Amino acid sequence: MYRQTIIKGALILTIANVITRIIGFFYRIYMAKTIGAEGMGLYQLITPLYMLVWSVSSSGLSTTMSKLTAQEKARGAIGNVKRILHYSLFAAVSIAFLFSLVTYNFSEFIAEIIVKDIRTALSLRIISICFPFMAAGSILRGYYLGLQNTTISAISQVLEQSVRMVVIYLLAGVFIPKGLEYACGAAVCGMAAGEIISFLYVFIYYIIKRKKYSKPIISPRGAVVMIAAMAVPLTLNRMVGSLFSTAENLLMPQQLQVYGMTQAEAISLLGRLTGMAMPLITFPSSLLTALATATMPAISESYALHNHTRIKSTLHQSLTITAIISAFTTGMFIAFPTELGNLIYSQTQIGKMLKTLAVLCPFMYTQVTMSAVLNGLGEQLFIFKTGLFSSIVNICAICFAIPFYGIEGFIYPWIINSIATTFMAIYRVNNVLNINIPIIRQYIKPALAITAACLCGNLGFHHVWNNIEYKNSVIATLISVFMIYIFLIFQLGCISKEDLKI
């Protein structure tokens, strides 16, 4: 029953994530082809500020809501959940509303002094409207995830992304001809509308389906302490991460200009890196994100019951899936980077960047899994420390390496940083659970499988279906590599019988 709940939850969230990622891809492809790399770079200057508000107002509280709901449910103290939910909602919405007021009233100051591009002022005013809705929606989704009701979160994700896509499509013809400022504003309108509609769906569902819980046994002060004990380090971690991420996006164009680029070239390069290449690199992790989201409250529940055997079993299954996806994506981005860049964005410049960033896949994806486990084990302080370390390294690379080596001065330290952070997370989890990772089955065999699959795909691309249209040839190659890889995964025994048990 335990595994059925996790697998069902992960499956629902995976389907939602895949749908939203696909919609998001069409959204970004449409944006990239309509407003170009410079327009995407301008949009990327807004996104970190939006993520910063989410990090401070609701990211830590949302995860806390999920964990505490699962924890109190496991302990039989479900009456405490309602009090925790109300306090979390009040805190998140209050913080978000304050950010909304400041951002709207000081949009020009923020655009000119902080973002360093006055064209973002309009977008800042638009996006500020949705902050309270974003915060409340995050808390309610965390509540339902804690109850392991993943359907609500899944539907809200798809709804948000769909509204975003529809709005930008409807506004594009009116806004984009007016220039990049309005083009970016149209994209931000879509983002704001998506958050508001997503919140309304979750809120209406909560009002209709809310349950009458028993009287809480925890005092108001006890609830605040319980929330703060987890939410504060989590929020600090994500706030610091978002602050540094914002600083990275603001500093990078400036440092690239020190390197010798013009402002337009620097913004365009930022758009290709963070607006095109990275979404493509992170797209395959939709399954892992869903698995991590479903796993975290389940691990929290098992940890509250001191069931380490169940936690280790869940972890091994998650790591197996992570390794298989990581090997596939790394191989594909190394073997066919130019083809993927041309197929999706019609840009050959993306290819070299994809090939370099491919090394990040196994480490970035493993971090997703390990973060869920560490959150479930209550290791928020450790996550904060490693996140701070990672952010400082990235900022140092931007400030001191980019002026001499260009964008490579950021990418290579970033890769080394990601490797170090991943191994620190594995070491920490191993200290708590004493895990035994089957290296050959989970890592070496998938690496051999993707190598063989890519060699076969490359042979087919150049010698079998090379006489058909280029895009169809690339699609045929990708499909053949995937099918061969899956066949070899099972033939080599990369998935054990234990992994297939439900």
Short mmCIF file of C-alpha atoms in Angstrom, two decimals:
data_model
loop_
_atom_site.label_atom_id
_atom_site.label_comp_id
_atom_site.label_asym_id
_atom_site.label_seq_id
_atom_site.Cartn_x
_atom_site.Cartn_y
_atom_site.Cartn_z
CA MET A 1 0.00 0.00 0.00
CA TYR A 2 2.88 2.36 0.85
CA ARG A 3 4.57 1.85 -2.52
CA GLN A 4 1.27 2.08 -4.36
CA THR A 5 0.68 5.51 -2.82
CA ILE A 6 4.13 6.80 -3.76
CA ILE A 7 4.10 5.35 -7.27
CA LYS A 8 0.55 6.56 -7.92
CA GLY A 9 1.42 10.03 -6.63
CA ALA A 10 4.64 10.15 -8.63
CA LEU A 11 2.82 8.95 -11.75
CA ILE A 12 0.14 11.63 -11.46
CA LEU A 13 2.72 14.36 -10.87
CA THR A 14 4.92 12.99 -13.66
CA ILE A 15 2.09 13.17 -16.17
CA ALA A 16 1.34 16.73 -15.02
CA ASN A 17 5.01 17.71 -15.17
CA VAL A 18 5.46 16.23 -18.64
CA ILE A 19 2.36 18.06 -19.88
CA THR A 20 3.44 21.36 -18.31
CA ARG A 21 7.00 20.96 -19.60
CA ILE A 22 5.72 20.28 -23.11
CA ILE A 23 3.44 23.30 -22.94
CA GLY A 24 6.33 25.27 -21.48
CA PHE A 25 8.57 24.18 -24.32
CA PHE A 26 6.11 25.37 -26.95
CA TYR A 27 5.80 28.57 -24.91
CA ARG A 28 9.56 29.13 -24.90
CA ILE A 29 9.99 28.12 -28.53
CA TYR A 30 7.23 30.54 -29.51
CA MET A 31 8.82 33.25 -27.38
CA ALA A 32 12.33 32.60 -28.73
CA LYS A 33 11.20 32.74 -32.35
CA THR A 34 8.97 35.79 -31.77
CA ILE A 35 11.11 38.10 -29.62
CA GLY A 36 14.57 36.59 -30.22
CA ALA A 37 17.46 35.91 -27.88
CA GLU A 38 17.60 39.51 -26.60
CA GLY A 39 13.92 39.44 -25.70
CA MET A 40 14.40 36.13 -23.90
CA GLY A 41 17.33 37.65 -22.03
CA LEU A 42 15.12 40.56 -20.93
CA TYR A 43 12.48 38.08 -19.76
CA GLN A 44 15.15 36.18 -17.81
CA LEU A 45 15.96 39.37 -15.88
CA ILE A 46 12.41 39.32 -14.48
CA THR A 47 12.23 35.62 -13.66
CA PRO A 48 14.82 35.60 -10.81
CA LEU A 49 13.00 38.45 -9.03
CA TYR A 50 9.76 36.51 -9.34
CA MET A 51 11.49 33.41 -7.94
CA LEU A 52 12.96 35.47 -5.12
CA VAL A 53 9.49 36.55 -3.98
CA TRP A 54 8.28 32.95 -4.17
CA SER A 55 11.31 31.77 -2.19
CA VAL A 56 10.84 34.29 0.62
CA SER A 57 7.06 34.16 0.86
CA SER A 58 6.07 30.57 0.27
CA SER A 59 8.73 28.06 -0.83
CA GLY A 60 9.84 27.11 2.67
CA LEU A 61 6.31 27.30 4.07
CA SER A 62 4.93 25.14 1.26
CA THR A 63 7.44 22.35 1.88
CA THR A 64 6.88 22.73 5.63
CA MET A 65 3.14 22.42 5.10
CA SER A 66 3.64 19.22 3.13
CA LYS A 67 6.00 17.64 5.66
CA LEU A 68 4.04 18.62 8.78
CA THR A 69 0.74 17.47 7.27
CA ALA A 70 2.25 14.04 6.53
CA GLN A 71 3.94 13.96 9.95
CA GLU A 72 0.85 14.86 11.98
CA LYS A 73 -1.25 12.48 9.94
CA ALA A 74 1.21 9.62 10.68
CA ARG A 75 1.10 10.44 14.40
CA GLY A 76 -2.68 10.44 14.47
CA ALA A 77 -2.78 14.18 15.30
CA ILE A 78 -4.64 15.27 12.15
CA GLY A 79 -6.45 17.96 14.16
CA ASN A 80 -3.23 19.98 14.25
CA VAL A 81 -3.14 20.29 10.45
CA LYS A 82 -5.89 22.92 10.15
CA ARG A 83 -4.16 25.25 12.62
CA ILE A 84 -0.81 24.79 10.85
CA LEU A 85 -2.48 25.47 7.48
CA HIS A 86 -4.15 28.70 8.63
CA TYR A 87 -0.98 30.09 10.20
CA SER A 88 1.09 29.17 7.14
CA LEU A 89 -1.41 30.84 4.81
CA PHE A 90 -1.44 34.02 6.89
CA ALA A 91 2.36 34.24 6.98
CA ALA A 92 2.84 33.51 3.26
CA VAL A 93 0.16 35.89 1.98
CA SER A 94 1.29 38.72 4.32
CA ILE A 95 4.88 38.50 3.11
CA ALA A 96 3.81 38.25 -0.55
CA PHE A 97 1.44 41.23 -0.24
CA LEU A 98 4.27 43.36 1.16
CA PHE A 99 6.48 42.40 -1.80
CA SER A 100 3.60 43.20 -4.13
CA LEU A 101 3.21 46.74 -2.77
CA VAL A 102 6.94 47.48 -2.88
CA THR A 103 7.45 46.06 -6.37
CA TYR A 104 4.46 47.88 -7.88
CA ASN A 105 5.21 51.28 -6.32
CA PHE A 106 8.97 51.18 -6.93
CA SER A 107 9.02 49.34 -10.26
CA GLU A 108 10.97 52.03 -12.12
CA PHE A 109 13.56 52.31 -9.36
CA ILE A 110 14.01 48.53 -9.27
CA ALA A 111 14.23 48.35 -13.07
CA GLU A 112 16.77 51.16 -13.40
CA ILE A 113 18.94 50.70 -10.30
CA ILE A 114 18.77 46.96 -9.55
CA VAL A 115 17.89 45.23 -12.83
CA LYS A 116 19.81 47.85 -14.82
CA ASP A 117 17.27 47.87 -17.64
CA ILE A 118 14.37 50.34 -17.54
CA ARG A 119 12.47 48.22 -20.08
CA THR A 120 11.56 45.78 -17.30
CA ALA A 121 9.51 48.34 -15.29
CA LEU A 122 6.22 47.47 -16.98
CA SER A 123 6.77 43.75 -16.43
CA LEU A 124 7.57 44.32 -12.76
CA ARG A 125 4.27 46.13 -12.21
CA ILE A 126 2.33 43.36 -13.92
CA ILE A 127 3.99 40.47 -12.10
CA SER A 128 3.62 42.12 -8.68
CA ILE A 129 -0.18 41.68 -8.89
CA CYS A 130 0.03 37.88 -8.67
CA PHE A 131 2.38 37.56 -5.66
CA PRO A 132 -0.30 36.96 -2.97
CA PHE A 133 -2.12 34.46 -5.20
CA MET A 134 1.13 32.61 -5.90
CA ALA A 135 1.90 32.36 -2.16
CA ALA A 136 -1.56 31.12 -1.13
CA GLY A 137 -1.65 28.61 -3.98
CA SER A 138 1.73 27.18 -2.97
CA ILE A 139 0.63 26.62 0.63
CA LEU A 140 -2.61 24.89 -0.39
CA ARG A 141 -0.74 22.63 -2.84
CA GLY A 142 1.70 21.74 -0.07
CA TYR A 143 -1.24 20.83 2.15
CA TYR A 144 -2.68 18.44 -0.43
CA LEU A 145 0.74 16.92 -1.16
CA GLY A 146 1.11 16.23 2.56
CA LEU A 147 -2.20 14.35 2.41
CA GLN A 148 -0.70 12.54 -0.63
CA ASN A 149 -3.50 13.91 -2.81
CA THR A 150 -1.27 14.69 -5.78
CA THR A 151 -4.15 15.12 -8.25
CA ILE A 152 -4.93 18.66 -7.04
CA SER A 153 -1.35 19.82 -7.46
CA ALA A 154 -1.11 18.12 -10.85
CA ILE A 155 -4.25 19.76 -12.24
CA SER A 156 -3.24 23.18 -10.91
CA GLN A 157 0.19 22.89 -12.59
CA VAL A 158 -1.33 22.02 -15.97
CA LEU A 159 -3.93 24.76 -15.59
CA GLU A 160 -1.31 27.37 -14.75
CA GLN A 161 0.91 26.52 -17.72
CA SER A 162 -2.05 26.30 -20.11
CA VAL A 163 -3.35 29.73 -19.09
CA ARG A 164 0.14 31.16 -19.45
CA MET A 165 0.41 29.83 -23.01
CA VAL A 166 -3.04 31.00 -24.05
CA VAL A 167 -2.54 34.52 -22.67
CA ILE A 168 0.80 35.10 -24.39
CA TYR A 169 -0.67 33.78 -27.65
CA LEU A 170 -3.65 36.15 -27.41
CA LEU A 171 -1.56 39.18 -26.42
CA ALA A 172 1.39 38.63 -28.75
CA GLY A 173 -0.17 40.31 -31.77
CA VAL A 174 -0.95 43.47 -29.79
CA PHE A 175 2.09 43.75 -27.47
CA ILE A 176 5.06 42.46 -29.47
CA PRO A 177 4.89 45.05 -32.33
CA LYS A 178 5.31 47.78 -29.67
CA GLY A 179 8.84 46.62 -28.82
CA LEU A 180 10.71 44.36 -26.41
CA GLU A 181 9.35 46.12 -23.31
CA TYR A 182 5.78 45.21 -24.25
CA ALA A 183 6.76 41.79 -25.60
CA CYS A 184 8.24 40.95 -22.21
CA GLY A 185 5.13 42.42 -20.59
CA ALA A 186 2.92 40.04 -22.58
CA ALA A 187 4.93 37.05 -21.33
CA VAL A 188 4.65 38.30 -17.76
CA CYS A 189 0.89 38.79 -18.16
CA GLY A 190 0.70 35.11 -18.99
CA MET A 191 2.73 34.24 -15.90
CA ALA A 192 0.51 36.36 -13.62
CA ALA A 193 -2.76 35.05 -15.09
CA GLY A 194 -1.54 31.45 -14.73
CA GLU A 195 -0.78 31.93 -11.02
CA ILE A 196 -4.15 33.57 -10.31
CA ILE A 197 -6.22 30.92 -12.12
CA SER A 198 -4.20 28.11 -10.53
CA PHE A 199 -4.83 29.56 -7.05
CA LEU A 200 -8.56 29.96 -7.71
CA TYR A 201 -8.84 26.31 -8.69
CA VAL A 202 -7.06 25.02 -5.56
CA PHE A 203 -8.91 27.46 -3.28
CA ILE A 204 -12.37 26.59 -4.65
CA TYR A 205 -11.56 22.89 -4.30
CA TYR A 206 -10.50 23.46 -0.68
CA ILE A 207 -13.69 25.37 0.15
CA ILE A 208 -15.90 22.67 -1.38
CA LYS A 209 -14.01 19.62 -0.07
CA ARG A 210 -12.64 20.84 3.25
CA LYS A 211 -12.96 18.38 6.11
CA LYS A 212 -13.96 18.86 9.72
CA TYR A 213 -10.92 17.87 11.73
CA SER A 214 -10.85 17.11 15.43
CA LYS A 215 -9.84 19.89 17.80
CA PRO A 216 -6.10 20.61 17.58
CA ILE A 217 -4.03 19.36 20.48
CA ILE A 218 -1.22 21.74 19.72
CA SER A 219 -1.29 25.29 21.13
CA PRO A 220 -1.05 28.34 18.86
CA ARG A 221 2.48 28.98 20.11
CA GLY A 222 3.38 25.33 19.57
CA ALA A 223 2.12 25.52 15.99
CA VAL A 224 4.19 28.64 15.30
CA VAL A 225 7.30 27.03 16.75
CA MET A 226 6.73 23.85 14.74
CA ILE A 227 6.28 25.82 11.51
CA ALA A 228 9.23 28.15 12.15
CA ALA A 229 11.62 25.32 13.08
CA MET A 230 11.39 23.93 9.57
CA ALA A 231 10.24 26.89 7.47
CA VAL A 232 12.94 29.35 8.59
CA PRO A 233 16.00 27.32 7.48
CA LEU A 234 14.18 26.20 4.33
CA THR A 235 13.16 29.75 3.48
CA LEU A 236 16.65 31.06 4.23
CA ASN A 237 18.10 28.40 1.97
CA ARG A 238 15.82 29.19 -0.93
CA MET A 239 15.92 32.92 -0.28
CA VAL A 240 19.72 32.92 -0.36
CA GLY A 241 19.60 30.73 -3.45
CA SER A 242 17.16 33.09 -5.15
CA LEU A 243 19.11 36.18 -4.10
CA PHE A 244 22.26 34.70 -5.54
CA SER A 245 20.38 33.53 -8.64
CA THR A 246 19.03 37.04 -9.09
CA ALA A 247 22.54 38.44 -8.61
CA GLU A 248 23.89 35.93 -11.15
CA ASN A 249 21.37 37.01 -13.80
CA LEU A 250 21.96 40.70 -13.14
CA LEU A 251 25.76 40.48 -12.91
CA MET A 252 26.33 38.14 -15.83
CA PRO A 253 25.45 40.63 -18.63
CA GLN A 254 27.56 43.28 -16.91
CA GLN A 255 30.58 40.99 -16.59
CA LEU A 256 30.19 39.78 -20.16
CA GLN A 257 30.40 43.41 -21.23
CA VAL A 258 33.64 43.69 -19.25
CA TYR A 259 34.81 40.65 -21.23
CA GLY A 260 34.19 42.64 -24.42
CA MET A 261 30.60 42.06 -25.50
CA THR A 262 28.01 44.70 -26.25
CA GLN A 263 24.91 44.92 -24.06
CA ALA A 264 22.75 43.31 -26.76
CA GLU A 265 25.25 40.44 -27.21
CA ALA A 266 25.44 39.87 -23.44
CA ILE A 267 21.64 39.83 -23.00
CA SER A 268 21.32 37.48 -25.99
CA LEU A 269 23.88 35.09 -24.54
CA LEU A 270 22.08 35.12 -21.20
CA GLY A 271 18.86 34.32 -23.05
CA ARG A 272 20.47 31.35 -24.83
CA LEU A 273 21.97 29.99 -21.60
CA THR A 274 19.14 30.43 -19.09
CA GLY A 275 16.17 30.79 -21.42
CA MET A 276 16.94 28.08 -23.99
CA ALA A 277 19.76 25.67 -23.07
CA MET A 278 18.97 25.16 -19.38
CA PRO A 279 15.22 24.50 -19.88
CA LEU A 280 16.21 21.82 -22.39
CA ILE A 281 18.73 20.30 -19.96
CA THR A 282 16.24 20.29 -17.08
CA PHE A 283 13.23 19.13 -19.12
CA PRO A 284 13.89 15.36 -18.66
CA SER A 285 13.96 15.82 -14.89
CA SER A 286 10.16 16.22 -14.83
CA LEU A 287 9.81 12.60 -13.71
CA LEU A 288 12.38 13.09 -10.94
CA THR A 289 10.75 16.30 -9.74
CA ALA A 290 7.43 14.47 -9.55
CA LEU A 291 9.02 11.51 -7.78
CA ALA A 292 10.75 13.82 -5.29
CA THR A 293 7.55 15.74 -4.61
CA ALA A 294 5.65 12.52 -3.92
CA THR A 295 8.53 10.95 -1.98
CA MET A 296 9.27 13.77 0.49
CA PRO A 297 6.07 13.56 2.59
CA ALA A 298 6.20 9.75 2.43
CA ILE A 299 9.77 9.73 3.76
CA SER A 300 8.77 12.24 6.42
CA GLU A 301 5.94 9.95 7.49
CA SER A 302 8.28 6.90 7.62
CA TYR A 303 10.90 8.87 9.52
CA ALA A 304 8.31 9.92 12.10
CA LEU A 305 7.55 6.21 12.56
CA HIS A 306 11.30 5.33 12.69
CA ASN A 307 10.94 2.99 9.70
CA HIS A 308 14.43 3.31 8.14
CA THR A 309 14.04 0.13 6.09
CA ARG A 310 11.11 1.65 4.21
CA ILE A 311 13.05 4.88 3.64
CA LYS A 312 16.08 3.03 2.22
CA SER A 313 13.85 0.96 -0.07
CA THR A 314 12.22 4.14 -1.42
CA LEU A 315 15.61 5.81 -1.84
CA HIS A 316 17.06 2.90 -3.85
CA GLN A 317 14.09 2.94 -6.20
CA SER A 318 14.42 6.70 -6.65
CA LEU A 319 18.17 6.48 -7.31
CA THR A 320 17.63 3.74 -9.90
CA ILE A 321 15.17 5.91 -11.83
CA THR A 322 17.49 8.92 -11.45
CA ALA A 323 20.49 7.01 -12.84
CA ILE A 324 18.56 5.68 -15.84
CA ILE A 325 17.21 9.12 -16.80
CA SER A 326 20.57 10.80 -16.17
CA ALA A 327 22.48 8.39 -18.41
CA PHE A 328 19.98 8.82 -21.24
CA THR A 329 19.93 12.62 -21.18
CA THR A 330 23.69 12.97 -20.77
CA GLY A 331 24.30 10.68 -23.74
CA MET A 332 21.75 12.44 -25.94
CA PHE A 333 23.07 15.94 -25.22
CA ILE A 334 26.66 14.85 -25.82
CA ALA A 335 25.93 12.84 -28.99
CA PHE A 336 23.35 15.10 -30.67
CA PRO A 337 23.62 18.65 -29.25
CA THR A 338 23.55 20.55 -32.55
CA GLU A 339 20.69 18.43 -33.88
CA LEU A 340 18.62 19.08 -30.75
CA GLY A 341 19.35 22.82 -30.85
CA ASN A 342 18.32 23.04 -34.50
CA LEU A 343 15.22 20.88 -34.03
CA ILE A 344 13.83 22.79 -31.06
CA TYR A 345 15.09 26.37 -31.36
CA SER A 346 16.39 26.52 -34.96
CA GLN A 347 19.69 27.80 -33.53
CA THR A 348 23.05 26.13 -34.06
CA GLN A 349 24.69 28.21 -31.28
CA ILE A 350 22.80 26.21 -28.65
CA GLY A 351 24.57 22.98 -29.63
CA LYS A 352 27.98 23.72 -28.12
CA MET A 353 26.36 24.97 -24.92
CA LEU A 354 24.20 21.84 -24.64
CA LYS A 355 27.18 19.54 -25.09
CA THR A 356 29.08 21.28 -22.30
CA LEU A 357 26.09 21.43 -19.94
CA ALA A 358 25.31 17.72 -20.51
CA VAL A 359 27.84 16.86 -17.80
CA LEU A 360 25.49 18.55 -15.29
CA CYS A 361 22.63 16.09 -15.87
CA PRO A 362 23.61 13.18 -13.57
CA PHE A 363 24.59 15.51 -10.73
CA MET A 364 21.71 17.95 -11.12
CA TYR A 365 19.16 15.13 -11.25
CA THR A 366 20.69 13.33 -8.27
CA GLN A 367 20.44 16.55 -6.27
CA VAL A 368 16.67 16.60 -6.92
CA THR A 369 16.32 13.12 -5.41
CA MET A 370 18.68 13.78 -2.51
CA SER A 371 17.01 17.08 -1.63
CA ALA A 372 13.67 15.28 -1.23
CA VAL A 373 15.28 12.70 1.05
CA LEU A 374 17.12 15.30 3.11
CA ASN A 375 13.95 17.39 3.54
CA GLY A 376 12.07 14.28 4.63
CA LEU A 377 14.81 13.53 7.17
CA GLY A 378 14.66 17.07 8.58
CA GLU A 379 18.09 18.10 7.26
CA GLN A 380 17.09 21.63 6.26
CA LEU A 381 20.14 23.23 7.89
CA PHE A 382 22.49 21.03 5.85
CA ILE A 383 20.60 21.95 2.65
CA PHE A 384 20.97 25.62 3.56
CA LYS A 385 24.75 25.30 4.09
CA THR A 386 25.38 23.45 0.82
CA GLY A 387 23.11 25.84 -1.08
CA LEU A 388 25.00 28.82 0.32
CA PHE A 389 28.34 27.25 -0.62
CA SER A 390 27.12 26.56 -4.16
CA SER A 391 25.79 30.10 -4.65
CA ILE A 392 29.00 31.74 -3.42
CA VAL A 393 31.07 29.66 -5.86
CA ASN A 394 28.82 30.70 -8.77
CA ILE A 395 28.97 34.39 -7.87
CA CYS A 396 32.77 34.26 -7.56
CA ALA A 397 32.97 32.65 -11.00
CA ILE A 398 30.83 35.42 -12.52
CA CYS A 399 32.77 38.23 -10.86
CA PHE A 400 36.31 36.95 -11.33
CA ALA A 401 36.31 34.40 -14.18
CA ILE A 402 33.84 35.72 -16.78
CA PRO A 403 35.79 38.99 -17.39
CA PHE A 404 38.78 36.85 -18.50
CA TYR A 405 37.24 33.69 -19.99
CA GLY A 406 33.74 34.72 -21.07
CA ILE A 407 30.76 32.46 -20.44
CA GLU A 408 33.05 29.42 -20.04
CA GLY A 409 34.40 31.09 -16.92
CA PHE A 410 30.96 30.51 -15.38
CA ILE A 411 29.96 27.16 -16.88
CA TYR A 412 33.01 25.09 -15.88
CA PRO A 413 33.11 26.20 -12.21
CA TRP A 414 29.35 25.63 -12.15
CA ILE A 415 29.84 22.01 -13.25
CA ILE A 416 32.57 21.39 -10.65
CA ASN A 417 30.38 23.06 -8.02
CA SER A 418 27.43 20.81 -8.91
CA ILE A 419 29.58 17.69 -8.63
CA ALA A 420 30.87 18.71 -5.19
CA THR A 421 27.39 19.59 -3.89
CA THR A 422 25.97 16.26 -5.08
CA PHE A 423 28.63 14.21 -3.32
CA MET A 424 28.12 16.20 -0.12
CA ALA A 425 24.40 15.37 -0.23
CA ILE A 426 25.10 11.66 -0.82
CA TYR A 427 27.60 11.63 2.04
CA ARG A 428 25.07 13.24 4.39
CA VAL A 429 22.27 10.81 3.52
CA ASN A 430 24.68 7.90 3.89
CA ASN A 431 25.60 9.08 7.41
CA VAL A 432 21.94 8.95 8.44
CA LEU A 433 20.77 5.82 6.61
CA ASN A 434 23.97 3.90 5.80
CA ILE A 435 22.90 3.28 2.21
CA ASN A 436 24.63 0.82 -0.12
CA ILE A 437 24.50 2.01 -3.74
CA PRO A 438 24.98 -0.71 -6.42
CA ILE A 439 27.38 1.25 -8.64
CA ILE A 440 27.62 -1.27 -11.48
CA ARG A 441 23.87 -1.83 -11.85
CA GLN A 442 22.76 1.76 -11.34
CA TYR A 443 25.53 3.69 -13.12
CA ILE A 444 27.99 1.65 -15.21
CA LYS A 445 25.39 -0.48 -17.02
CA PRO A 446 23.15 2.51 -17.99
CA ALA A 447 26.29 4.32 -19.24
CA LEU A 448 27.15 1.33 -21.44
CA ALA A 449 23.54 1.12 -22.66
CA ILE A 450 23.34 4.78 -23.72
CA THR A 451 26.76 4.64 -25.36
CA ALA A 452 25.67 1.69 -27.53
CA ALA A 453 22.29 3.33 -28.26
CA CYS A 454 23.89 6.63 -29.33
CA LEU A 455 26.39 4.85 -31.58
CA CYS A 456 23.52 3.03 -33.30
CA GLY A 457 21.54 6.27 -33.55
CA ASN A 458 24.50 8.12 -35.02
CA LEU A 459 24.96 5.37 -37.59
CA GLY A 460 21.30 5.61 -38.55
CA PHE A 461 21.39 9.42 -38.73
CA HIS A 462 24.33 9.49 -41.16
CA HIS A 463 23.77 6.35 -43.21
CA VAL A 464 20.20 5.00 -42.95
CA TRP A 465 17.69 7.89 -42.96
CA ASN A 466 20.09 10.65 -44.05
CA ASN A 467 18.18 11.12 -47.31
CA ILE A 468 14.94 12.33 -45.68
CA GLU A 469 14.12 15.83 -44.40
CA TYR A 470 16.56 17.00 -41.69
CA LYS A 471 14.00 17.41 -38.89
CA ASN A 472 12.41 14.04 -39.61
CA SER A 473 15.86 12.47 -39.62
CA VAL A 474 16.63 13.95 -36.19
CA ILE A 475 13.29 12.78 -34.79
CA ALA A 476 13.85 9.27 -36.17
CA THR A 477 17.30 9.22 -34.57
CA LEU A 478 16.03 10.31 -31.16
CA ILE A 479 13.24 7.73 -31.20
CA SER A 480 15.60 4.93 -32.24
CA VAL A 481 18.12 5.84 -29.52
CA PHE A 482 15.38 5.85 -26.90
CA MET A 483 14.00 2.45 -27.97
CA ILE A 484 17.44 0.82 -28.12
CA TYR A 485 18.36 2.29 -24.74
CA ILE A 486 15.20 1.00 -23.04
CA PHE A 487 15.77 -2.46 -24.57
CA LEU A 488 19.37 -2.55 -23.31
CA ILE A 489 18.36 -1.30 -19.84
CA PHE A 490 16.20 -4.36 -19.34
CA GLN A 491 18.64 -6.73 -21.03
CA LEU A 492 21.51 -5.60 -18.81
CA GLY A 493 19.41 -5.89 -15.66
CA CYS A 494 19.65 -2.21 -14.70
CA ILE A 495 16.20 -2.50 -13.11
CA SER A 496 15.87 -5.17 -10.44
CA LYS A 497 12.73 -7.12 -9.51
CA GLU A 498 12.59 -5.08 -6.30
CA ASP A 499 12.33 -1.87 -8.35
CA LEU A 500 9.34 -3.24 -10.24
CA LYS A 501 7.39 -4.24 -7.16
CA ILE A 502 4.28 -2.19 -6.39
#
